[in-house]
PDB file of C-alpha atoms and ligand atoms in Angstrom:
ATOM      1  CA  MET A   1      -1.617 -12.539  -3.837  1.00 97.00           C
ATOM      2  CA  ARG A   2       0.716 -13.105  -2.562  1.00 97.00           C
ATOM      3  CA  ILE A   3       3.818 -10.730  -1.555  1.00 97.00           C
ATOM      4  CA  ASP A   4       7.480 -11.966  -0.555  1.00 98.00           C
ATOM      5  CA  VAL A   5       9.145  -9.733   1.381  1.00 98.00           C
ATOM      6  CA  ILE A   6      13.453  -9.725   1.454  1.00 98.00           C
ATOM      7  CA  THR A   7      15.291  -7.338   3.944  1.00 98.00           C
ATOM      8  CA  ILE A   8      17.980  -8.618   6.055  1.00 97.00           C
ATOM      9  CA  PHE A   9      15.415  -7.416   9.402  1.00 97.00           C
ATOM     10  CA  PRO A  10      13.343  -9.761   8.970  1.00 97.00           C
ATOM     11  CA  GLU A  11      11.250  -9.178  12.071  1.00 96.00           C
ATOM     12  CA  TYR A  12      10.233  -5.638  10.867  1.00 95.00           C
ATOM     13  CA  LEU A  13       7.969  -7.127   8.580  1.00 96.00           C
ATOM     14  CA  GLU A  14       6.171  -8.478  11.810  1.00 94.00           C
ATOM     15  CA  PRO A  15       3.439  -5.697  11.792  1.00 93.00           C
ATOM     16  CA  MET A  16       2.257  -7.851   8.380  1.00 93.00           C
ATOM     17  CA  ARG A  17       0.732 -10.458  10.784  1.00 92.00           C
ATOM     18  CA  HIS A  18      -2.267  -8.414  12.300  1.00 89.00           C
ATOM     19  CA  ALA A  19      -4.907  -6.744  11.680  1.00 86.00           C
ATOM     20  CA  LEU A  20      -5.567  -6.455   8.640  1.00 88.00           C
ATOM     21  CA  LEU A  21      -3.587  -8.006   7.071  1.00 91.00           C
ATOM     22  CA  GLY A  22      -3.341 -10.589   9.232  1.00 91.00           C
ATOM     23  CA  LYS A  23      -7.110 -10.803   8.178  1.00 91.00           C
ATOM     24  CA  ALA A  24      -6.024 -11.069   4.599  1.00 94.00           C
ATOM     25  CA  ILE A  25      -3.360 -13.954   5.278  1.00 94.00           C
ATOM     26  CA  GLU A  26      -6.738 -15.979   7.737  1.00 92.00           C
ATOM     27  CA  GLN A  27      -9.675 -15.854   4.762  1.00 91.00           C
ATOM     28  CA  GLY A  28      -7.062 -16.912   2.025  1.00 93.00           C
ATOM     29  CA  ARG A  29      -6.740 -14.231   0.180  1.00 94.00           C
ATOM     30  CA  LEU A  30      -3.347 -13.156   0.846  1.00 96.00           C
ATOM     31  CA  GLU A  31      -0.302 -15.358   1.796  1.00 96.00           C
ATOM     32  CA  VAL A  32       2.743 -13.767   2.567  1.00 96.00           C
ATOM     33  CA  GLY A  33       5.972 -14.754   2.693  1.00 97.00           C
ATOM     34  CA  VAL A  34       9.378 -12.692   4.647  1.00 97.00           C
ATOM     35  CA  HIS A  35      13.157 -13.876   4.125  1.00 98.00           C
ATOM     36  CA  ASP A  36      16.641 -13.506   5.335  1.00 98.00           C
ATOM     37  CA  LEU A  37      18.651 -11.558   2.904  1.00 98.00           C
ATOM     38  CA  ARG A  38      21.684 -13.475   4.370  1.00 98.00           C
ATOM     39  CA  ASN A  39      19.817 -17.154   3.438  1.00 97.00           C
ATOM     40  CA  TRP A  40      22.124 -16.655   0.348  1.00 98.00           C
ATOM     41  CA  ALA A  41      25.017 -14.951   1.337  1.00 98.00           C
ATOM     42  CA  GLU A  42      28.109 -17.059   0.412  1.00 96.00           C
ATOM     43  CA  ASP A  43      30.243 -16.205   3.001  1.00 97.00           C
ATOM     44  CA  LYS A  44      31.067 -17.768   7.106  1.00 97.00           C
ATOM     45  CA  HIS A  45      30.009 -13.733   7.573  1.00 97.00           C
ATOM     46  CA  ARG A  46      27.057 -13.796   5.169  1.00 98.00           C
ATOM     47  CA  SER A  47      27.599 -10.928   4.266  1.00 97.00           C
ATOM     48  CA  VAL A  48      25.242  -9.246   1.788  1.00 97.00           C
ATOM     49  CA  ASP A  49      27.605  -6.017   1.321  1.00 97.00           C
ATOM     50  CA  ASP A  50      31.084  -4.093   0.241  1.00 97.00           C
ATOM     51  CA  SER A  51      32.780  -0.775  -0.107  1.00 97.00           C
ATOM     52  CA  PRO A  52      30.886   1.552  -3.364  1.00 96.00           C
ATOM     53  CA  ALA A  53      32.993   1.053  -6.273  1.00 97.00           C
ATOM     54  CA  GLY A  54      34.880   4.564  -7.090  1.00 97.00           C
ATOM     55  CA  GLY A  55      34.718   5.248  -4.242  1.00 97.00           C
ATOM     56  CA  GLY A  56      32.849   7.462  -1.870  1.00 95.00           C
ATOM     57  CA  PRO A  57      30.482   6.605   1.880  1.00 94.00           C
ATOM     58  CA  GLY A  58      28.295   3.695   3.005  1.00 93.00           C
ATOM     59  CA  MET A  59      28.328  -0.065   1.621  1.00 96.00           C
ATOM     60  CA  VAL A  60      26.456  -1.235  -1.553  1.00 97.00           C
ATOM     61  CA  MET A  61      24.261  -4.762  -0.931  1.00 97.00           C
ATOM     62  CA  MET A  62      25.760  -7.138  -3.434  1.00 97.00           C
ATOM     63  CA  PRO A  63      24.750  -8.546  -6.154  1.00 98.00           C
ATOM     64  CA  THR A  64      26.337 -11.635  -6.080  1.00 98.00           C
ATOM     65  CA  VAL A  65      23.680 -12.318  -2.918  1.00 98.00           C
ATOM     66  CA  TRP A  66      20.719 -10.622  -4.278  1.00 98.00           C
ATOM     67  CA  GLY A  67      20.733 -11.947  -7.389  1.00 98.00           C
ATOM     68  CA  PRO A  68      19.979 -15.582  -6.338  1.00 98.00           C
ATOM     69  CA  ALA A  69      18.131 -14.726  -3.606  1.00 98.00           C
ATOM     70  CA  LEU A  70      15.018 -13.255  -6.577  1.00 98.00           C
ATOM     71  CA  ASP A  71      15.649 -15.968  -8.601  1.00 98.00           C
ATOM     72  CA  ASP A  72      14.448 -17.782  -5.920  1.00 98.00           C
ATOM     73  CA  VAL A  73      11.552 -15.717  -5.139  1.00 98.00           C
ATOM     74  CA  ALA A  74      10.430 -15.048  -8.523  1.00 97.00           C
ATOM     75  CA  ALA A  75      10.342 -19.037  -8.678  1.00 96.00           C
ATOM     76  CA  LYS A  76       7.986 -20.088  -5.520  1.00 96.00           C
ATOM     77  CA  LYS A  77      11.003 -21.991  -4.263  1.00 96.00           C
ATOM     78  CA  VAL A  78      11.034 -20.601  -0.453  1.00 94.00           C
ATOM     79  CA  PRO A  79       7.761 -20.595   1.291  1.00 91.00           C
ATOM     80  CA  ALA A  80       4.098 -18.347   2.705  1.00 92.00           C
ATOM     81  CA  ASN A  81       5.981 -18.497   5.921  1.00 92.00           C
ATOM     82  CA  LEU A  82       4.672 -15.969   7.458  1.00 89.00           C
ATOM     83  CA  GLU A  83       0.933 -16.872   9.276  1.00 85.00           C
ATOM     84  CA  SER A  84      -2.295 -15.085  11.001  1.00 84.00           C
ATOM     85  CA  ALA A  85      -1.187 -13.526  14.386  1.00 78.00           C
ATOM     86  CA  GLU A  86      -4.767 -13.742  15.813  1.00 65.00           C
ATOM     87  CA  ALA A  87      -7.642 -15.490  14.461  1.00 64.00           C
ATOM     88  CA  HIS A  88     -10.253 -13.539  13.778  1.00 56.00           C
ATOM     89  CA  LEU A  89     -14.282 -13.952  14.738  1.00 49.00           C
ATOM     90  CA  ASN A  90     -15.881 -15.287  11.617  1.00 58.00           C
ATOM     91  CA  ARG A  91     -18.628 -12.602  11.559  1.00 61.00           C
ATOM     92  CA  PRO A  92     -19.932 -11.744   8.541  1.00 67.00           C
ATOM     93  CA  ARG A  93     -19.065  -7.903   7.578  1.00 72.00           C
ATOM     94  CA  HIS A  94     -21.002  -4.857   5.264  1.00 76.00           C
ATOM     95  CA  ASP A  95     -21.105  -6.192   2.325  1.00 79.00           C
ATOM     96  CA  GLU A  96     -22.028  -9.694   3.114  1.00 76.00           C
ATOM     97  CA  LEU A  97     -24.730  -8.789   5.029  1.00 79.00           C
ATOM     98  CA  GLU A  98     -25.771  -6.079   1.968  1.00 78.00           C
ATOM     99  CA  GLY A  99     -25.250  -9.318  -1.032  1.00 79.00           C
ATOM    100  CA  ILE A 100     -22.909  -6.413  -2.337  1.00 79.00           C
ATOM    101  CA  GLU A 101     -19.894  -9.614  -3.970  1.00 77.00           C
ATOM    102  CA  PRO A 102     -16.530  -8.079  -3.799  1.00 76.00           C
ATOM    103  CA  LYS A 103     -15.233  -6.807  -7.125  1.00 75.00           C
ATOM    104  CA  ALA A 104     -11.765  -5.696  -8.761  1.00 74.00           C
ATOM    105  CA  TYR A 105     -10.102  -2.762  -9.451  1.00 72.00           C
ATOM    106  CA  GLU A 106      -9.142  -3.183 -13.444  1.00 67.00           C
ATOM    107  CA  ALA A 107      -6.335  -4.812 -13.717  1.00 58.00           C
ATOM    108  CA  LYS A 108      -4.005  -2.375 -15.559  1.00 55.00           C
ATOM    109  CA  GLU A 109      -1.223  -4.995 -16.653  1.00 66.00           C
ATOM    110  CA  ASP A 110      -1.625  -7.954 -18.822  1.00 62.00           C
ATOM    111  CA  SER A 111       1.790 -10.417 -17.321  1.00 76.00           C
ATOM    112  CA  GLU A 112       2.733 -13.980 -16.332  1.00 88.00           C
ATOM    113  CA  LEU A 113       6.510 -12.359 -14.599  1.00 97.00           C
ATOM    114  CA  PRO A 114       5.418 -10.912 -11.195  1.00 98.00           C
ATOM    115  CA  LEU A 115       5.669  -7.059  -9.692  1.00 98.00           C
ATOM    116  CA  LEU A 116       9.148  -5.784  -8.117  1.00 98.00           C
ATOM    117  CA  ILE A 117       8.202  -3.642  -6.316  1.00 98.00           C
ATOM    118  CA  VAL A 118      12.123  -1.385  -4.930  1.00 97.00           C
ATOM    119  CA  PRO A 119      11.342   0.958  -1.826  1.00 97.00           C
ATOM    120  CA  THR A 120      14.256   4.155  -2.422  1.00 96.00           C
ATOM    121  CA  PRO A 121      13.341   7.315  -2.003  1.00 95.00           C
ATOM    122  CA  ALA A 122      14.752   8.228  -5.397  1.00 94.00           C
ATOM    123  CA  GLY A 123      11.714   5.844  -6.841  1.00 96.00           C
ATOM    124  CA  ALA A 124       8.738   6.946  -8.352  1.00 98.00           C
ATOM    125  CA  PRO A 125       5.871   8.432  -6.224  1.00 98.00           C
ATOM    126  CA  PHE A 126       3.742   5.482  -4.860  1.00 98.00           C
ATOM    127  CA  THR A 127      -0.292   6.672  -5.423  1.00 96.00           C
ATOM    128  CA  GLN A 128      -3.194   5.695  -4.418  1.00 95.00           C
ATOM    129  CA  ALA A 129      -3.686   4.776  -8.500  1.00 94.00           C
ATOM    130  CA  ASP A 130      -0.840   2.310  -8.112  1.00 97.00           C
ATOM    131  CA  ALA A 131      -2.750   0.307  -4.669  1.00 97.00           C
ATOM    132  CA  GLN A 132      -6.354  -0.146  -6.740  1.00 95.00           C
ATOM    133  CA  ALA A 133      -3.911  -0.930 -10.272  1.00 96.00           C
ATOM    134  CA  TRP A 134      -1.541  -3.929  -8.431  1.00 97.00           C
ATOM    135  CA  SER A 135      -4.639  -5.031  -5.804  1.00 96.00           C
ATOM    136  CA  THR A 136      -4.986  -6.888  -8.625  1.00 95.00           C
ATOM    137  CA  GLU A 137      -1.558  -8.975  -8.876  1.00 97.00           C
ATOM    138  CA  GLU A 138      -1.093 -12.369  -8.372  1.00 97.00           C
ATOM    139  CA  HIS A 139       3.140 -11.737  -6.751  1.00 98.00           C
ATOM    140  CA  ILE A 140       4.024  -9.310  -5.820  1.00 98.00           C
ATOM    141  CA  VAL A 141       7.977  -8.808  -4.562  1.00 98.00           C
ATOM    142  CA  PHE A 142       9.445  -6.977  -2.534  1.00 98.00           C
ATOM    143  CA  ALA A 143      13.368  -5.597  -2.578  1.00 98.00           C
ATOM    144  CA  CYS A 144      14.798  -3.956   0.953  1.00 97.00           C
ATOM    145  CA  GLY A 145      17.392  -2.497   0.543  1.00 93.00           C
ATOM    146  CA  ARG A 146      19.416  -0.859   3.389  1.00 84.00           C
ATOM    147  CA  TYR A 147      22.606   1.431   3.489  1.00 78.00           C
ATOM    148  CA  GLU A 148      24.217   3.624  -0.147  1.00 84.00           C
ATOM    149  CA  GLY A 149      21.495   0.930  -1.597  1.00 91.00           C
ATOM    150  CA  ILE A 150      21.217  -2.123  -3.803  1.00 96.00           C
ATOM    151  CA  ASP A 151      24.440  -2.999  -7.026  1.00 97.00           C
ATOM    152  CA  GLN A 152      22.188  -1.781 -10.104  1.00 96.00           C
ATOM    153  CA  ARG A 153      22.797  -4.360 -11.608  1.00 98.00           C
ATOM    154  CA  VAL A 154      20.630  -6.664  -9.634  1.00 98.00           C
ATOM    155  CA  PHE A 155      18.020  -4.655 -11.198  1.00 96.00           C
ATOM    156  CA  GLU A 156      18.566  -4.441 -14.927  1.00 97.00           C
ATOM    157  CA  ASP A 157      19.116  -8.362 -14.646  1.00 98.00           C
ATOM    158  CA  ALA A 158      15.548  -8.281 -12.784  1.00 98.00           C
ATOM    159  CA  LYS A 159      14.079  -6.514 -15.788  1.00 97.00           C
ATOM    160  CA  LYS A 160      13.747 -10.801 -17.358  1.00 96.00           C
ATOM    161  CA  ARG A 161      11.943 -11.953 -14.332  1.00 97.00           C
ATOM    162  CA  TYR A 162       9.637  -9.811 -13.368  1.00 98.00           C
ATOM    163  CA  ARG A 163       8.405  -6.144 -13.361  1.00 98.00           C
ATOM    164  CA  VAL A 164      10.046  -4.140 -12.369  1.00 98.00           C
ATOM    165  CA  ARG A 165       9.122  -0.526 -10.138  1.00 98.00           C
ATOM    166  CA  GLU A 166      11.611   2.337  -8.596  1.00 96.00           C
ATOM    167  CA  VAL A 167       8.932   3.731  -5.635  1.00 98.00           C
ATOM    168  CA  SER A 168       8.974   5.941  -2.995  1.00 98.00           C
ATOM    169  CA  ILE A 169       6.662   6.865  -0.399  1.00 98.00           C
ATOM    170  CA  GLY A 170       7.479  10.584   0.094  1.00 97.00           C
ATOM    171  CA  ASP A 171       9.810  13.393  -0.409  1.00 97.00           C
ATOM    172  CA  TYR A 172      12.313  11.912   2.992  1.00 96.00           C
ATOM    173  CA  VAL A 173      14.931   8.996   3.297  1.00 94.00           C
ATOM    174  CA  LEU A 174      13.955   6.277   5.267  1.00 95.00           C
ATOM    175  CA  ILE A 175      16.891   4.830   6.716  1.00 93.00           C
ATOM    176  CA  GLY A 176      16.017   1.539   5.081  1.00 94.00           C
ATOM    177  CA  GLY A 177      12.235   0.315   2.335  1.00 97.00           C
ATOM    178  CA  GLU A 178      10.909  -2.142   5.388  1.00 97.00           C
ATOM    179  CA  VAL A 179       9.000   0.340   6.400  1.00 97.00           C
ATOM    180  CA  ALA A 180       7.758   1.764   2.958  1.00 98.00           C
ATOM    181  CA  VAL A 181       6.859  -2.511   2.733  1.00 98.00           C
ATOM    182  CA  LEU A 182       4.473  -1.694   5.223  1.00 97.00           C
ATOM    183  CA  VAL A 183       3.012   1.630   3.948  1.00 97.00           C
ATOM    184  CA  MET A 184       2.194  -0.469   0.404  1.00 98.00           C
ATOM    185  CA  SER A 185       0.832  -3.871   1.768  1.00 97.00           C
ATOM    186  CA  GLU A 186      -1.721  -2.258   3.530  1.00 96.00           C
ATOM    187  CA  ALA A 187      -2.483   0.814   0.801  1.00 97.00           C
ATOM    188  CA  ILE A 188      -2.634  -2.723  -1.702  1.00 97.00           C
ATOM    189  CA  VAL A 189      -3.844  -5.425   0.527  1.00 96.00           C
ATOM    190  CA  ARG A 190      -7.308  -3.530   1.588  1.00 95.00           C
ATOM    191  CA  LEU A 191      -7.870  -3.075  -1.573  1.00 95.00           C
ATOM    192  CA  ILE A 192      -7.627  -6.747  -2.539  1.00 94.00           C
ATOM    193  CA  PRO A 193     -11.576  -7.704  -3.513  1.00 88.00           C
ATOM    194  CA  GLY A 194     -13.533  -8.965  -0.306  1.00 89.00           C
ATOM    195  CA  VAL A 195     -10.774  -8.200   1.882  1.00 90.00           C
ATOM    196  CA  LEU A 196     -11.969  -4.791   3.817  1.00 85.00           C
ATOM    197  CA  GLY A 197     -15.284  -6.276   3.293  1.00 73.00           C
ATOM    198  CA  ASN A 198     -17.217  -2.754   2.781  1.00 71.00           C
ATOM    199  CA  ARG A 199     -16.355  -1.501  -1.165  1.00 73.00           C
ATOM    200  CA  ARG A 200     -17.780   2.319  -0.005  1.00 73.00           C
ATOM    201  CA  SER A 201     -15.743   2.619   2.326  1.00 70.00           C
ATOM    202  CA  HIS A 202     -12.516   2.511  -0.556  1.00 77.00           C
ATOM    203  CA  GLU A 203     -14.881   3.846  -3.240  1.00 74.00           C
ATOM    204  CA  GLU A 204     -14.964   6.998  -1.188  1.00 73.00           C
ATOM    205  CA  ASP A 205     -11.622   6.985   0.385  1.00 77.00           C
ATOM    206  CA  SER A 206      -9.580  10.182   0.156  1.00 75.00           C
ATOM    207  CA  PHE A 207      -7.605  10.137  -2.781  1.00 76.00           C
ATOM    208  CA  SER A 208     -10.277   8.027  -5.415  1.00 71.00           C
ATOM    209  CA  ASP A 209     -11.709  10.586  -6.490  1.00 81.00           C
ATOM    210  CA  GLY A 210      -8.513  12.490  -6.605  1.00 88.00           C
ATOM    211  CA  LEU A 211      -9.840  14.942  -3.080  1.00 93.00           C
ATOM    212  CA  LEU A 212      -9.041  14.440   0.402  1.00 95.00           C
ATOM    213  CA  GLU A 213     -12.431  13.499   2.614  1.00 93.00           C
ATOM    214  CA  GLY A 214     -14.169  15.742   4.914  1.00 94.00           C
ATOM    215  CA  PRO A 215     -14.656  15.615   8.505  1.00 95.00           C
ATOM    216  CA  CYS A 216     -16.592  12.513  10.336  1.00 96.00           C
ATOM    217  CA  TYR A 217     -19.238  12.628  12.994  1.00 98.00           C
ATOM    218  CA  THR A 218     -20.833  10.272  15.163  1.00 98.00           C
ATOM    219  CA  LYS A 219     -23.038   9.930  18.559  1.00 97.00           C
ATOM    220  CA  PRO A 220     -23.384  11.615  20.732  1.00 98.00           C
ATOM    221  CA  ARG A 221     -24.912  14.490  19.117  1.00 98.00           C
ATOM    222  CA  VAL A 222     -23.907  17.063  21.094  1.00 98.00           C
ATOM    223  CA  TRP A 223     -20.547  16.514  23.076  1.00 98.00           C
ATOM    224  CA  ARG A 224     -19.301  18.934  25.470  1.00 98.00           C
ATOM    225  CA  GLY A 225     -21.074  21.442  23.734  1.00 98.00           C
ATOM    226  CA  LEU A 226     -20.746  20.506  20.517  1.00 98.00           C
ATOM    227  CA  GLU A 227     -23.142  19.649  17.999  1.00 98.00           C
ATOM    228  CA  ILE A 228     -22.764  17.223  14.757  1.00 98.00           C
ATOM    229  CA  PRO A 229     -23.302  19.349  12.032  1.00 98.00           C
ATOM    230  CA  GLU A 230     -27.105  19.595  11.585  1.00 98.00           C
ATOM    231  CA  VAL A 231     -27.204  18.605   7.960  1.00 98.00           C
ATOM    232  CA  LEU A 232     -26.274  15.479   8.601  1.00 98.00           C
ATOM    233  CA  LEU A 233     -29.106  14.262  11.357  1.00 98.00           C
ATOM    234  CA  SER A 234     -31.673  15.868   8.681  1.00 97.00           C
ATOM    235  CA  GLY A 235     -32.887  12.792   6.664  1.00 97.00           C
ATOM    236  CA  ASN A 236     -32.534  14.368   3.271  1.00 98.00           C
ATOM    237  CA  HIS A 237     -29.267  12.173   1.637  1.00 97.00           C
ATOM    238  CA  LYS A 238     -28.808  15.552  -1.312  1.00 97.00           C
ATOM    239  CA  LEU A 239     -28.010  17.387   1.584  1.00 97.00           C
ATOM    240  CA  ILE A 240     -25.227  15.383   3.038  1.00 97.00           C
ATOM    241  CA  GLU A 241     -23.771  14.563  -0.651  1.00 95.00           C
ATOM    242  CA  ALA A 242     -23.817  18.457  -1.494  1.00 95.00           C
ATOM    243  CA  PHE A 243     -22.506  18.776   2.308  1.00 96.00           C
ATOM    244  CA  ARG A 244     -19.970  16.065   2.107  1.00 95.00           C
ATOM    245  CA  LYS A 245     -19.244  17.695  -1.649  1.00 94.00           C
ATOM    246  CA  SER A 246     -18.470  20.940  -0.281  1.00 95.00           C
ATOM    247  CA  ASN A 247     -16.093  19.900   3.194  1.00 96.00           C
ATOM    248  CA  SER A 248     -14.248  17.519   0.875  1.00 95.00           C
ATOM    249  CA  VAL A 249     -13.325  20.999  -1.821  1.00 95.00           C
ATOM    250  CA  ALA A 250     -12.646  22.962   1.341  1.00 96.00           C
ATOM    251  CA  ARG A 251     -10.567  21.041   3.353  1.00 96.00           C
ATOM    252  CA  THR A 252      -8.860  20.163  -0.641  1.00 96.00           C
ATOM    253  CA  LYS A 253      -8.320  23.489  -1.528  1.00 96.00           C
ATOM    254  CA  LYS A 254      -6.683  24.275   2.216  1.00 97.00           C
ATOM    255  CA  VAL A 255      -4.170  22.146   2.792  1.00 97.00           C
ATOM    256  CA  ARG A 256      -3.214  20.288  -0.788  1.00 96.00           C
ATOM    257  CA  PRO A 257      -4.001  23.746  -2.962  1.00 96.00           C
ATOM    258  CA  ASP A 258      -2.268  20.894  -6.021  1.00 95.00           C
ATOM    259  CA  LEU A 259      -5.146  18.310  -6.139  1.00 95.00           C
ATOM    260  CA  ILE A 260      -7.673  20.902  -6.754  1.00 96.00           C
ATOM    261  CA  THR A 261      -5.696  22.545  -9.646  1.00 94.00           C
ATOM    262  CA  ARG A 262      -5.961  18.106 -10.566  1.00 93.00           C
ATOM    263  CA  ALA A 263      -9.788  17.768  -9.804  1.00 93.00           C
ATOM    264  CA  LEU A 264     -10.568  21.066 -11.975  1.00 94.00           C
ATOM    265  CA  LYS A 265      -7.977  19.746 -15.269  1.00 93.00           C
ATOM    266  CA  GLU A 266     -10.263  16.091 -14.542  1.00 90.00           C
ATOM    267  CA  GLY A 267     -13.229  17.374 -13.952  1.00 91.00           C
ATOM    268  CA  THR A 268     -14.160  15.907 -11.378  1.00 88.00           C
ATOM    269  CA  ILE A 269     -15.102  19.283  -9.414  1.00 91.00           C
ATOM    270  CA  SER A 270     -16.534  22.185 -11.838  1.00 92.00           C
ATOM    271  CA  PRO A 271     -15.798  25.638 -10.731  1.00 93.00           C
ATOM    272  CA  ALA A 272     -18.988  25.754  -9.532  1.00 91.00           C
ATOM    273  CA  ASP A 273     -18.027  22.955  -6.417  1.00 91.00           C
ATOM    274  CA  LEU A 274     -14.838  25.548  -5.837  1.00 91.00           C
ATOM    275  CA  GLU A 275     -17.248  28.254  -5.531  1.00 90.00           C
ATOM    276  CA  GLN A 276     -19.789  26.559  -2.983  1.00 85.00           C
ATOM    277  CA  SER A 277     -17.294  24.956  -1.127  1.00 85.00           C
TER     278      SER A 277
HETATM  279 CL1  LIG B   1      10.023   3.641  -0.042  1.00 56.18          CL
HETATM  280  N1  LIG B   1      13.052   3.956   1.108  1.00 56.18           N
HETATM  281  C1  LIG B   1      13.143   4.554   1.629  1.00 56.18           C
HETATM  282  N2  LIG B   1      14.670   3.690   1.612  1.00 56.18           N
HETATM  283  N3  LIG B   1      13.254   5.766   1.530  1.00 56.18           N
HETATM  284  C2  LIG B   1      12.387   6.288   1.547  1.00 56.18           C
HETATM  285  C3  LIG B   1      10.877   5.677   0.630  1.00 56.18           C
HETATM  286  C4  LIG B   1      11.690   4.514   0.295  1.00 56.18           C
HETATM  287  N4  LIG B   1      10.292   7.014   0.395  1.00 56.18           N
HETATM  288  C5  LIG B   1      10.991   7.824   0.721  1.00 56.18           C
HETATM  289  N5  LIG B   1      11.695   7.519   1.941  1.00 56.18           N
END
């Protein structure tokens, strides 16, 4: 996968070189380009914004700068310039040890056009289903707006070269889209086949079955007087599975009742599961 980010704060995207994303770059499963929007500015002050048509507060980002930037990035005329921050040890991971083949999520869309994701609080909510669908994309471009936003004609025009999605990461307002890009990139890249090294760990993620994951424990068996639930040490996989399911349903019921309604409707859980939690 190739990810390009266009922003006026390239240094904000520095975290993409680290941890799992850095590792994906090193493995050759991911290429990342971070591009300063001002490279496409036309005047000597490298302006990217102007006053809003119709008046009002703030500034709007200019189509004359964004248009050429999106053209060049769609055509991959700019290099994937982000290098992994650190050499990661080349030790075998869970799936390699167990002989499990990396397997892709089913791609939803069949298109040659790259995907343009525009982070905005006015967008459709970003979900785990989006992360799964987009984990098989070949080329994703993020367009980070600041100020009041980007001239709407930029996105209308971009439809000729991209599939355009305006997306929000939650019901609150950020200063710009950069942090949202980090959030979405993590959610997407960890699902690229082979990146996480343990497919089961994302098949069992919170949200993958529409429920939240319950609590987890590790050794020692007793810590500060607190014990690991007995059943987890029983070796009885059926009982362990049932225990985890009921915890998962209980937690979801408590903190996200909206997800319970949906899981019942979709048949992920039965009324009996709800009773037992
Ligand atoms: Cl994706 N961008 C911005 N700027 N603010 C947000 C957001 C995105 N999602 C929630 N608030």
